[in-house]
Amino acid sequence: MYNIAVMPGDGTGPEVIREGLKVLDAACAKFGVKYKKIHYDLGGERYKRTGEILPDSVLAELKGMDAIYLGAVGHPDVKPGILEKGLLLKLRFSLQQYINLRPVKLFPGVWTPIKDKGPAEINFVVVRENNEGLYVGEGEFIDKDKPTEVAVQVSRNSRRGIDKCLKYAFEYAKTKGREKKLTLVGKTNVLTYAFDLWERAFYAMAKSYPEVKTDYAHVDATCMWMIKNPEWFDVIVTDNMFGDIITDLGAMIQGGMGIAAGGNINPEGVSMFEPIGGSAPKYTGKNVINPLAAICAGGMMMAELGETKINEAIEKAVMDVTANKLKSLSAGKMGYSTTEVGDLVVKAL
Ligand code: IPM
Ligand code: MN
């Protein structure tokens, strides 16, 4: 029996999480796995009502869960940064979810903007460091509001943090990589402190993984190769900021935000799974948003809990739906409503 914290959050979050839970219920019933949903009302509405973002008591409870299933964070009436930092990033940091795992996989029948590339070519994962880099929130304003003002934003990269992330990435490449190939993505030609350390740590660890092929690419060139030759990538490991950027690009080549799922993983603790798109306020309440990303995130959550068969079954069902049913993955153009897409996946399952 797993205890799953369910946090639908803002905007279309509740709509996609509802379909995700529908699919999880069906998949768990099929495989005889039981789980309990513990609902948490957090996000923009709660903040507007009570001023609370993530109460300490809630954080303490979350530490006792088996996993967290998150919808979306971001509200049009709340200044950008408040909920993102106070809720999403605070959870990632406090629960030491030091990996952000983001598969970039083109499912059958899904349209990609890249001509001549299909599911055989677009199939890699990004292992994004999730606790450090530019996201630590360190910095200062010097001479604030004066013409001489300078803003400093620190990227903090610890050897311990890098090593934990690299170990996950090497293990992933070794056990799950298509070609057992790991590419470090950085910017060693300019960021000569941060990526010098990443590079030294990367090649030092590579010695313990002789079966893993290693490669390095600058982040700008990576954006180019992801479009031109996505098949060159198997597993990518990179820092927090670059990982953030290239996974939006990744989401687009795999068919859009409607299908892109991710996991904030603490391999020794509580992990959190989410569709990587935002709260999409303009589609809220219309029953038109694509729930497949949330459904796939639910599958990833089950895999992390050790229920790999459930994840495989969900992925297969989703592929069946993308290959045979949906006209498009875009909101409002799927040929089905949000609820109907959930039903189709359950039927395929
Ligand atoms: C993501 C998002 C977040 C990030 C924002 C909402 C803080 O863009 O999960 O990629 O930058 O990590
Ligand atoms: Mn992002």
Coordinates of C-alpha atoms and ligand atoms in Angstrom, one line a residue:
M1 CA 0.0 0.0 0.0
Y2 CA 1.6 3.3 -1.2
N3 CA 0.7 6.7 0.3
I4 CA 0.6 9.2 -2.5
A5 CA 0.3 12.9 -1.9
V6 CA -1.8 14.4 -4.6
M7 CA -1.3 18.1 -5.3
P8 CA -3.4 19.2 -8.3
G9 CA -2.3 22.8 -7.9
D10 CA -3.3 25.6 -10.3
G11 CA -5.0 26.2 -13.6
T12 CA -5.4 23.0 -15.6
G13 CA -3.5 21.0 -13.0
P14 CA -6.6 19.6 -11.4
E15 CA -8.1 18.5 -14.8
V16 CA -5.0 16.6 -15.8
I17 CA -4.4 15.1 -12.4
R18 CA -8.0 13.8 -12.4
E19 CA -7.3 11.8 -15.6
G20 CA -3.9 10.7 -14.3
L21 CA -5.5 9.3 -11.2
K22 CA -8.2 7.6 -13.3
V23 CA -5.5 5.8 -15.2
L24 CA -3.5 5.0 -12.1
D25 CA -6.6 3.6 -10.4
A26 CA -7.2 1.3 -13.4
A27 CA -3.5 0.3 -13.8
C28 CA -3.1 -0.4 -10.1
A29 CA -6.3 -2.5 -10.0
K30 CA -5.1 -4.5 -13.0
F31 CA -1.8 -5.3 -11.3
G32 CA -3.2 -5.7 -7.8
V33 CA -1.3 -2.8 -6.3
K34 CA -3.0 -0.6 -3.7
Y35 CA -2.4 3.0 -3.0
K36 CA -4.0 5.7 -0.9
K37 CA -4.4 9.3 -2.1
I38 CA -3.8 12.1 0.4
H39 CA -5.0 15.3 -1.1
Y40 CA -3.2 18.6 -0.6
D41 CA -4.8 21.9 -1.5
L42 CA -1.7 24.0 -2.3
G43 CA -1.1 26.6 -5.0
G44 CA -2.4 30.0 -6.1
E45 CA -5.9 29.8 -4.8
R46 CA -4.8 28.7 -1.3
Y47 CA -2.2 31.5 -1.3
K48 CA -4.8 34.1 -2.2
R49 CA -7.2 32.8 0.4
T50 CA -4.9 32.3 3.3
G51 CA -1.4 33.6 2.4
E52 CA 0.0 30.1 2.9
I53 CA 2.2 28.6 0.3
L54 CA 3.8 25.5 1.9
P55 CA 3.1 25.3 5.6
D56 CA 5.9 23.6 7.6
S57 CA 3.4 21.0 8.9
V58 CA 2.5 20.0 5.3
L59 CA 6.2 19.7 4.4
A60 CA 6.7 17.5 7.5
E61 CA 3.8 15.3 6.4
L62 CA 5.1 15.0 2.8
K63 CA 8.4 13.6 4.2
G64 CA 6.4 10.6 5.3
M65 CA 4.8 9.9 1.9
D66 CA 5.9 7.4 -0.7
A67 CA 5.6 9.9 -3.5
I68 CA 4.1 13.1 -4.6
Y69 CA 1.9 13.6 -7.7
L70 CA 1.8 17.3 -8.7
G71 CA -0.3 19.0 -11.3
A72 CA 0.9 22.5 -12.0
V73 CA 2.1 25.6 -10.2
G74 CA 1.5 29.1 -11.4
H75 CA -1.5 31.5 -11.0
P76 CA -2.2 34.6 -13.2
D77 CA -3.1 36.7 -10.1
V78 CA 0.1 35.8 -8.3
K79 CA 3.4 37.6 -9.1
P80 CA 5.7 35.2 -11.0
G81 CA 8.3 33.7 -8.7
I82 CA 6.3 33.5 -5.5
L83 CA 4.6 30.1 -6.0
E84 CA 7.5 28.7 -8.1
K85 CA 10.1 29.5 -5.4
G86 CA 7.8 29.0 -2.4
L87 CA 6.2 25.7 -3.5
L88 CA 7.9 23.9 -6.5
L89 CA 11.5 24.8 -5.8
K90 CA 11.1 24.6 -2.1
L91 CA 9.8 21.0 -2.4
R92 CA 12.6 20.1 -4.8
F93 CA 15.2 21.5 -2.4
S94 CA 13.7 20.5 1.0
L95 CA 13.0 16.9 -0.2
Q96 CA 16.5 16.8 -1.7
Q97 CA 15.1 15.7 -5.1
Y98 CA 18.5 16.2 -6.7
I99 CA 17.6 14.6 -10.0
N100 CA 15.1 16.0 -12.5
L101 CA 14.5 13.1 -15.0
R102 CA 12.9 14.1 -18.3
P103 CA 12.4 11.6 -21.0
V104 CA 12.3 13.0 -24.6
K105 CA 10.5 10.2 -26.4
L106 CA 8.5 10.6 -29.6
F107 CA 5.5 8.3 -29.3
P108 CA 4.0 6.6 -32.5
G109 CA 1.5 8.8 -34.4
V110 CA 2.8 12.0 -32.8
W111 CA 3.7 14.9 -35.0
T112 CA 7.1 16.4 -34.5
P113 CA 8.3 19.6 -36.1
I114 CA 11.5 17.8 -37.1
K115 CA 11.2 16.6 -40.7
D116 CA 12.4 13.1 -41.4
K117 CA 12.8 12.1 -37.7
G118 CA 10.5 9.6 -36.0
P119 CA 10.2 7.5 -32.8
A120 CA 13.5 5.6 -33.7
E121 CA 15.5 8.9 -33.7
I122 CA 13.8 10.9 -30.9
N123 CA 14.3 8.8 -27.8
F124 CA 16.6 10.0 -25.1
V125 CA 16.5 11.2 -21.5
V126 CA 17.8 14.3 -19.8
V127 CA 19.1 13.9 -16.3
R128 CA 19.0 17.5 -15.0
E129 CA 20.7 18.4 -11.7
N130 CA 17.8 19.7 -9.6
N131 CA 19.2 21.3 -6.4
E132 CA 22.1 23.5 -7.3
G133 CA 23.5 25.8 -10.0
L134 CA 21.8 29.1 -10.7
Y135 CA 18.7 27.9 -8.8
V136 CA 20.2 28.2 -5.3
G137 CA 18.9 31.8 -5.2
E138 CA 22.2 33.4 -4.1
G139 CA 23.2 36.8 -5.3
E140 CA 22.8 40.5 -4.7
F141 CA 22.1 43.9 -6.1
I142 CA 24.9 46.4 -5.9
D143 CA 23.8 50.0 -6.1
K144 CA 20.1 49.1 -6.4
D145 CA 18.1 51.5 -8.6
K146 CA 21.1 53.6 -9.4
P147 CA 22.6 53.9 -12.9
T148 CA 25.6 52.0 -11.6
E149 CA 23.5 49.0 -10.5
V150 CA 24.9 45.5 -10.9
A151 CA 23.0 42.3 -10.3
V152 CA 24.9 39.2 -9.3
Q153 CA 23.4 35.7 -9.6
V154 CA 25.5 32.9 -8.3
S155 CA 25.7 29.4 -9.8
R156 CA 26.8 27.1 -7.0
N157 CA 28.1 23.6 -7.9
S158 CA 29.4 21.3 -5.2
R159 CA 31.5 18.3 -6.0
R160 CA 29.2 16.3 -3.8
G161 CA 26.1 17.5 -5.6
I162 CA 27.6 16.9 -9.0
D163 CA 28.8 13.5 -8.0
K164 CA 25.4 12.4 -6.8
C165 CA 23.8 13.6 -10.1
L166 CA 26.5 12.0 -12.2
K167 CA 26.2 8.7 -10.3
Y168 CA 22.5 8.6 -11.1
A169 CA 23.2 9.4 -14.8
F170 CA 25.9 6.8 -15.2
E171 CA 23.8 4.2 -13.5
Y172 CA 20.8 5.2 -15.7
A173 CA 23.0 5.0 -18.9
K174 CA 24.4 1.6 -17.8
T175 CA 21.1 -0.1 -16.9
K176 CA 18.5 1.7 -19.1
G177 CA 20.4 3.5 -21.8
R178 CA 19.6 2.5 -25.4
E179 CA 23.2 2.6 -26.3
K180 CA 24.7 3.1 -22.9
K181 CA 25.9 6.5 -23.9
L182 CA 26.1 9.4 -21.6
T183 CA 26.6 13.0 -22.8
L184 CA 27.7 15.8 -20.5
V185 CA 26.2 19.0 -21.6
G186 CA 27.9 22.2 -20.4
K187 CA 29.8 25.3 -21.5
T188 CA 33.4 24.5 -20.6
N189 CA 34.7 27.2 -23.0
V190 CA 33.1 30.1 -21.0
L191 CA 31.9 28.8 -17.6
T192 CA 35.5 27.8 -16.7
Y193 CA 34.8 27.3 -13.0
A194 CA 31.4 25.5 -13.0
F195 CA 31.9 23.3 -16.0
D196 CA 35.6 22.7 -15.3
L197 CA 34.4 21.0 -12.1
W198 CA 31.6 19.1 -13.8
E199 CA 34.0 17.9 -16.5
R200 CA 36.6 16.7 -14.0
A201 CA 34.0 14.9 -11.9
F202 CA 32.5 13.4 -15.1
Y203 CA 35.7 11.9 -16.4
A204 CA 36.7 10.8 -12.9
M205 CA 33.5 8.9 -12.5
A206 CA 33.6 7.5 -16.1
K207 CA 36.6 5.3 -14.9
S208 CA 34.2 3.3 -12.8
Y209 CA 31.8 2.8 -15.7
P210 CA 33.9 1.3 -18.5
E211 CA 30.7 0.0 -20.2
V212 CA 29.3 3.5 -20.6
K213 CA 30.4 5.5 -23.6
T214 CA 31.0 9.1 -22.7
D215 CA 30.7 12.3 -24.7
Y216 CA 30.7 16.0 -24.2
A217 CA 28.7 18.8 -26.0
H218 CA 28.4 22.5 -25.3
V219 CA 24.8 23.5 -24.5
D220 CA 24.5 25.8 -27.6
A221 CA 25.6 23.0 -29.9
T222 CA 23.3 20.6 -28.0
C223 CA 20.3 22.8 -29.1
M224 CA 21.5 22.4 -32.6
W225 CA 22.1 18.7 -32.5
M226 CA 18.7 18.1 -30.7
I227 CA 17.1 19.3 -33.9
K228 CA 19.5 18.1 -36.5
N229 CA 20.5 14.7 -35.1
P230 CA 18.5 13.9 -32.0
E231 CA 19.4 10.2 -32.5
W232 CA 22.9 11.1 -31.3
F233 CA 21.6 11.4 -27.7
D234 CA 20.9 8.6 -25.4
V235 CA 21.3 10.0 -21.9
I236 CA 22.2 13.6 -21.3
V237 CA 23.4 14.9 -17.9
T238 CA 23.6 18.6 -17.3
D239 CA 23.2 21.3 -14.7
N240 CA 20.0 22.8 -13.4
M241 CA 19.7 25.9 -15.7
F242 CA 20.8 24.2 -18.9
G243 CA 18.6 21.2 -18.1
D244 CA 15.6 23.6 -17.7
I245 CA 16.2 25.1 -21.1
I246 CA 17.0 22.1 -23.2
T247 CA 14.0 20.1 -21.8
D248 CA 11.6 22.7 -23.1
L249 CA 13.2 22.2 -26.5
G250 CA 13.0 18.4 -25.9
A251 CA 9.3 18.7 -25.1
M252 CA 8.7 20.4 -28.4
I253 CA 10.5 17.7 -30.5
Q254 CA 8.6 14.9 -28.7
G255 CA 5.2 16.5 -29.6
G256 CA 4.7 19.4 -27.2
M257 CA 4.0 20.1 -23.5
G258 CA 0.9 17.9 -23.7
I259 CA 3.1 14.8 -23.6
A260 CA 6.2 15.8 -21.6
A261 CA 6.5 14.3 -18.2
G262 CA 9.2 14.5 -15.6
G263 CA 10.2 13.3 -12.2
N264 CA 11.9 15.2 -9.4
I265 CA 13.8 12.3 -7.8
N266 CA 15.4 11.6 -4.5
P267 CA 16.6 8.1 -5.0
E268 CA 16.8 7.7 -1.2
G269 CA 13.7 9.7 -0.3
V270 CA 10.4 11.1 -1.5
S271 CA 10.1 11.8 -5.2
M272 CA 7.7 14.1 -7.0
F273 CA 6.2 13.6 -10.5
E274 CA 4.7 16.2 -12.7
P275 CA 3.7 17.1 -16.3
I276 CA 6.4 19.6 -17.2
G277 CA 4.1 22.1 -18.8
G278 CA 2.7 24.9 -16.8
S279 CA -0.8 25.7 -15.4
A280 CA -2.1 26.9 -18.8
P281 CA -4.6 29.4 -17.3
K282 CA -6.3 30.2 -20.6
Y283 CA -7.5 26.6 -21.0
T284 CA -8.6 26.2 -17.3
G285 CA -12.0 24.5 -16.8
K286 CA -12.6 24.0 -20.5
N287 CA -11.9 20.2 -20.6
V288 CA -9.6 20.6 -23.6
I289 CA -6.1 20.3 -22.2
N290 CA -4.1 17.2 -23.0
P291 CA -3.7 14.9 -19.9
L292 CA -1.1 12.5 -21.4
A293 CA 1.9 14.3 -19.8
A294 CA 0.2 13.9 -16.4
I295 CA -0.7 10.3 -17.2
C296 CA 2.9 9.5 -18.2
A297 CA 4.1 11.3 -15.0
G298 CA 1.9 8.9 -13.0
G299 CA 3.5 6.0 -14.8
M300 CA 7.0 7.3 -14.0
M301 CA 6.0 7.6 -10.3
M302 CA 5.0 3.9 -10.3
A303 CA 8.3 3.0 -11.9
E304 CA 10.2 4.9 -9.2
L305 CA 8.2 3.0 -6.6
G306 CA 9.4 -0.3 -8.2
E307 CA 6.2 -1.0 -10.1
T308 CA 7.8 -1.0 -13.5
K309 CA 5.1 -3.2 -15.0
I310 CA 2.5 -0.6 -14.3
N311 CA 4.7 2.1 -15.9
E312 CA 5.2 -0.1 -19.0
A313 CA 1.5 -0.8 -19.2
I314 CA 0.6 2.9 -19.0
E315 CA 3.2 3.8 -21.6
K316 CA 1.9 1.2 -23.9
A317 CA -1.7 2.3 -23.5
V318 CA -0.7 5.9 -24.1
M319 CA 1.2 4.9 -27.3
D320 CA -1.9 3.0 -28.4
V321 CA -3.9 6.2 -28.0
T322 CA -1.4 8.5 -29.7
A323 CA -1.0 6.0 -32.6
N324 CA -4.7 5.2 -33.2
K325 CA -6.9 7.9 -31.7
L326 CA -5.7 11.5 -31.3
K327 CA -5.6 13.9 -34.2
S328 CA -3.1 16.1 -32.4
L329 CA -1.6 16.5 -29.0
S330 CA -2.5 20.2 -28.8
A331 CA -5.1 21.5 -26.4
G332 CA -8.5 21.8 -28.2
K333 CA -7.3 19.9 -31.3
M334 CA -7.1 16.4 -30.0
G335 CA -10.5 15.4 -31.4
Y336 CA -11.4 14.4 -27.8
S337 CA -11.9 16.2 -24.5
T338 CA -9.5 15.9 -21.6
T339 CA -11.9 13.4 -19.9
E340 CA -12.3 11.4 -23.0
V341 CA -8.5 11.0 -23.5
G342 CA -8.3 9.6 -19.9
D343 CA -11.1 7.2 -20.8
L344 CA -9.3 6.1 -24.0
V345 CA -6.1 5.4 -22.1
V346 CA -8.1 3.3 -19.5
K347 CA -9.7 1.4 -22.3
A348 CA -6.4 0.7 -24.0
L349 CA -5.0 -0.5 -20.7
Ligands
IPM1 C1 10.4 23.5 -14.8 C2 9.9 24.9 -14.6 C3 10.4 25.4 -13.3 C4 12.0 25.4 -13.4 C5 9.9 26.8 -12.9 C6 8.4 26.9 -12.9 C7 10.5 27.3 -11.6 O1 10.2 25.7 -15.7 O2 10.0 22.6 -14.0 O3 11.2 23.3 -15.8 O4 12.5 26.4 -13.8 O5 12.5 24.4 -13.0
MN2 MN 11.3 24.7 -17.3

